C-alpha cells in the first residue's frame, strides 16, 4: 500500500513541488495550506508521515506540530519540518514542539525523499 | 508542396467533399467543426468581396467566406439550399459558403495526386492535390490559404 | 504538472506576496504595530526566498535573505520600524519586485540601487541589534532551550520494540574497514517526537556490517514499568568506510533525544575529531549533559554488554503497549502548560479563519462561463421577442414565465460577472510605488492615502486602469504638488497629500484622485490655450471650462517637458484612454487648495450601454458614453460647406456632419440628413461631430464580442455584439469614424477597446 504524506505549507509553489516530488516517488499526498487546515484534515487524511513548513498564517508549524502531538492517534507520527539552514533556533523550537526531523531548504526532491524514508518504516 | 509531403506520411484519412458550381472540392474532416444551413450574414465594412460578413455561431462571431469568390470564380448568390462548412485552422474558426456537401471520402495518401504543373495563381495558392474518385475529379483545398488575413495574424 | 508550470505558479505567488509585503509595510508606516502585520510581511519575503531557492534564482534569494534578516529584527523587536526604517524597506520591496520581474522576464536590475539597499538593510540589522541577537549567534544558545521541557515529556514516550540484528555476525567482518563503537541510548523524548530506535538502527545497518547488543538492564519489573519511558540502550560495533560523520548523521534527527557515543576503534580508543565542529570531542557526544537534573538517571550509559533474550523483550513491549492508554491520560495533564500557548494560537487562528473561504479558478473557465451566460441572455431575449411576435393577446402564462426567466437570467449574469470582479487594491498598491519614485526624483515629500481599495470592478477594467492612473499620479505629484519650502511658505504641511479613492455609484465605479497642491493656475492655462490657438484671445470661459482645457490634445502647462510626465504624454491621452474604457473624466480645482480628478467607469468591459441605430439597412450599436445628445435636423439647419462637407447648426454653432453610412461604405451616395437622426458625439480633442444615422431603434445593454478572434480588426468598428434576433450587429468606433471624416484614413490604429 502507498504511504500517505500530509504536507502543510502556505506557499503554492512549494505545495506543488511537494506534490510532484512525492507523487513521483510513489507516495499518496494530501495537502493543507496552513496549520489550521492541517489539523482539520488530519483525522480524515490519516497520514503515515507529515511534512510541514514553519512560517504560515493562522497557525504556524510549531502550533501545528503541538496540535498533532496532542491527538492521541498521531502523537508518535513522524513529522518533518521544512526549514532553512540559518534557522537553528527554529529547528529547536520545532523539536520542542515535537518534530521528528527536518529538511533543510532550498527544497530538493532527493533530500525530501531521503528524510521521509529515514523516519518511516 | 511541403504540406502534401507531410500529410502523405499518415495512412488513411477522411475528407469532406462539396460542390461549387460544377466543380468538386474537399477539405480534411479534422478541420471541420460542423455544417450548417445558410443564414444571412451581417456585412462588414471595407471587407474583401469574398467576405460575406459575420454570423452568430452560439455566441462567437464567425466570418463567412464565399468560397466560390475566394477561389476566383463567380460570386455566390446564397439561397437557403447553400450550406456553411464551419472550419477551424489553429485558433480561428471560419465558415465557408458552398453549394452543397457531396460526399465523405476515406482515402489513402497515395490516392492524392499532385496538382498538374500549372502556374496559375489559383493552383499555387489554394490547391494541395487532386483526387480521382469514380471518374470525378476532386480538388483538395489548402484551408489556411483560404482564410482571410491569417498570415498577418498567425503570430 | 512540470517544473515550468510550477515556476509560473511561483511567479504568480510572488506577485501576491509582493502585494502583501507592500500593503503590510504601508500599514506599519501608518503606525500599525500588530505582530501579525510584521509576521505577514516577514512571511511574504520568506516565501519568495523559499521558492526562489528551489529554482536556483540566486540574485533573488540573496536579496530576499538580507531583507528577511532585517525583517526578523523587526519581528523580534530588536529594530523599531520607524519611518526611516520603513523607507528603506519600501524601497527594498520595490527592488524585490524588480528582481522577481527580471527572474521571470529577463532584463536587468539597477545593480547599484540593490547593492545600496543591501548595505542599508544590513546596517539596520547590525546597527540596531545587539551582537548576541544576530541570527548567527542564535545557534549556541539553542541547546538549553531544547532541553527545557524534559521533565514533562519523560512520561510521555513510547516503549521501543526490541530489535534484533542476529544476522550480523561478529566473526566475518572485513578487517580493513574502519570500525566504530556506537552507544545509543534513546530517551523517551525520542519516541514522543516520532523517531524510532529501530529505524535509526536500520539506517545505521545500511552503512556497513555491524553487530548489535541490546542492553535491557534498566528494564524494571513489569509492575513498576512506565509504559512510555525508554529503558533500552544499544551498543553497536560497525565497520564502514563511510566515516564517522556518516555514522553520526544517521542520528541527526535524534541527537537531542538520546545519549550517543561514537568512537573510532581504528587507532586504539582515541576518538578522532572528524571535522565535526562540536567542541566536545572527543568526550562522549552527550547533549543531555545540558539537561535538567531529573533526567540524569536515564542518562547513565550502560557499558556492560549483555546478550538480550529477544523474546523477553518482545513480551515486555507487548505488555507495555497494553497500558499505554493509562499513561496517556496522565500525559494530557502534563501537556497543559504547552496547551496555553497553543490555545492562544488557536484563538488567533479562529479570528483569521472568519475570512470567507475562497477557491482559485482558472480565468479561462470564468471567461467561458461569462460568454455562455452572455449567450443565455441573448437567447432569452430572442425567445421573448419571438413569443411577443407570435402572441398578439399579450397576456399569457408564457409571457409571465418569460418575465421570470428574464429576471433569473439577469441575476445569473450579475452573479457571474461578480466572479470576475476584483478589488482595485493591486492597482492602487502599484500607485504607491509610483508616488515614492516621483517623490524621490522631484525632491517632494508626498503621502499617498488610499480609500475604498476593496471596491470591485471587472478584471477587464482593472487591467486597463493602471496606465491612465499612473500618468495622473505622476501629473499630480509633478505638477500638482508644490516643493516643500513653497508649501511651508503657504502655511501648508511640508508633506503633500495625494488621495486616491474608489467607490461604486449608480452602476459605475468612480475613482477620485485629489491633491492638496496649488491647484490649476487658470491664468497660465488660459494663456497657453490662447498661445496654442485652442481658444480665442477674448474667449469668455468659465473656471470649469478653463480647467478642462488641460485635456486638450498637446496641452501641457509644464514650462519644459519634464521627464516624469514623460513620454510626451499629455492629459488628453489620459482622457482618451478613459473614454476608450467607456468612461468619463472631470477636473475641479481650487487655487491654493489643490485639484480633484474624477473618473467614472463602467463596471465591466464585457457589456456596454449602447444606442441601437439603423444605417443603410444595417443595425449598428453606438456606445452611449460617446453620445452627447440626439437631434432631428431641420432642413434649414443643414449648410453645405465646400465640395462635400456639410455642417449642422446647433444653437448658433456649426458642427460638421459625419455620414456614417458613407464612411463605412454601406452606401454609395450621401444620405439626406433631414430623413435621418443626428447623434451629437464628443470625440478626441473634445471636438463635437454630428453622426448621421437613418433611425434610432432604442437603447440597450449589449454583450461585447471580439471580431478579432476569428476575423481581423475592422477600421471604424470597435467590436461586435449579438442582438435579440440572434444576428450580429457591429459596434461603432466613434473616434475612428470621426477621424475618417476629417479625411484621415480609416486604417489608422483605433483606440476604442474591444474586450471579450
Coordinates of C-alpha atoms in Angstrom, one line a residue, chain A:
Chain A
X1 CA 0.0 0.0 0.0
X2 CA 1.1 3.5 -0.8
X3 CA 2.4 5.5 2.1
X4 CA 0.4 8.7 2.8
X5 CA 2.1 12.0 3.4
X6 CA 0.3 15.1 4.7
X7 CA 2.1 18.3 3.6
X8 CA 1.4 21.6 5.2
X9 CA 2.7 24.7 3.5
X10 CA 1.2 28.1 2.7
X11 CA 3.3 28.5 -0.5
X12 CA 1.5 27.3 -3.6
X13 CA 4.9 26.9 -5.2
X14 CA 6.3 24.6 -2.5
X15 CA 3.0 22.8 -2.3
X16 CA 3.1 21.9 -6.0
X17 CA 6.8 20.9 -5.7
X18 CA 6.0 18.6 -2.8
X19 CA 3.1 17.1 -4.7
X20 CA 5.1 16.4 -7.8
X21 CA 8.0 15.1 -5.9
X22 CA 6.0 12.9 -3.6
X23 CA 3.7 11.5 -6.3
X24 CA 6.7 10.7 -8.5
X25 CA 8.3 8.8 -5.5
X26 CA 5.1 6.8 -5.2
X27 CA 3.6 8.4 -2.1
X28 CA 0.0 9.4 -1.7
X29 CA -0.1 13.1 -0.9
X30 CA -2.6 15.1 1.0
X31 CA -2.1 18.8 1.2
X32 CA -3.1 21.6 3.6
X33 CA -2.3 25.3 3.3
X34 CA -1.7 26.1 6.9
X35 CA -1.6 24.7 10.4
X36 CA -5.4 25.1 11.0
X37 CA -6.2 23.3 7.8
X38 CA -3.6 20.7 8.6
X39 CA -5.3 19.9 11.9
X40 CA -8.7 19.9 10.2
X41 CA -7.7 17.3 7.6
X42 CA -5.5 15.2 9.9
X43 CA -8.1 12.7 11.0
X44 CA -9.5 12.0 7.6
X45 CA -6.2 12.1 5.9
X46 CA -4.8 9.6 8.4
X47 CA -1.2 10.1 7.1
X48 CA 1.9 7.9 7.7
X49 CA 4.1 10.9 7.9
X50 CA 3.8 14.7 7.9
X51 CA 5.9 17.4 6.2
X52 CA 5.3 20.9 7.4
X53 CA 6.5 24.4 6.9
X54 CA 7.2 26.7 9.9
X55 CA 6.2 30.2 8.7
X56 CA 2.5 30.0 8.0
X57 CA -0.5 32.3 8.6
X58 CA -3.3 31.4 11.0
X59 CA -1.4 28.7 12.8
X60 CA 2.3 28.2 12.3
X61 CA 4.3 25.0 12.1
X62 CA 5.1 25.0 15.9
X63 CA 1.4 25.3 16.8
X64 CA 0.5 22.7 14.2
X65 CA 3.0 20.1 15.5
X66 CA 1.9 20.7 19.1
X67 CA -1.7 20.2 17.8
X68 CA -0.8 16.9 16.1
X69 CA 1.1 15.6 19.2
X70 CA -2.0 16.3 21.3
X71 CA -4.0 14.0 19.2
X72 CA -3.9 10.5 20.8
X73 CA -3.8 8.8 17.4
X74 CA -0.9 10.9 16.0
X75 CA 1.3 11.6 18.9
X76 CA 4.0 9.4 17.6
X77 CA 3.6 10.1 13.9
X78 CA 6.9 11.2 12.2
X79 CA 6.8 14.9 11.5
X80 CA 9.4 16.5 9.2
X81 CA 9.9 20.3 9.2
X82 CA 10.9 22.3 6.2
X83 CA 13.4 24.8 7.4
X84 CA 16.3 27.0 6.3
X85 CA 19.9 26.5 7.2
X86 CA 20.1 29.6 9.4
X87 CA 17.1 28.7 11.4
X88 CA 18.9 26.8 14.2
X89 CA 16.6 28.4 16.7
X90 CA 13.6 27.4 14.8
X91 CA 14.9 23.9 14.4
X92 CA 15.0 23.7 18.2
X93 CA 11.6 25.2 18.7
X94 CA 10.2 22.7 16.2
X95 CA 11.9 19.9 18.2
X96 CA 10.4 21.2 21.4
X97 CA 7.0 21.2 19.8
X98 CA 7.6 17.6 18.8
X99 CA 9.1 17.5 15.3
X100 CA 10.8 14.3 14.3
X101 CA 13.4 15.7 11.9
X102 CA 13.9 18.4 9.3
X103 CA 14.6 19.1 5.7
X104 CA 16.8 22.0 5.0
X105 CA 15.8 24.4 2.3
X106 CA 16.2 25.1 -0.6
X107 CA 13.8 22.5 -1.5
X108 CA 15.5 19.4 -3.0
X109 CA 13.5 16.3 -4.1
X110 CA 16.2 13.9 -3.1
X111 CA 16.7 15.3 0.4
X112 CA 12.9 15.2 0.9
X113 CA 12.5 11.6 -0.1
X114 CA 15.6 10.6 1.9
X115 CA 14.3 12.2 5.0
X116 CA 10.9 10.7 4.7
X117 CA 12.4 7.2 4.3
X118 CA 14.6 7.7 7.3
X119 CA 11.6 8.3 9.6
X120 CA 9.2 5.8 8.2
X121 CA 9.3 2.0 8.3

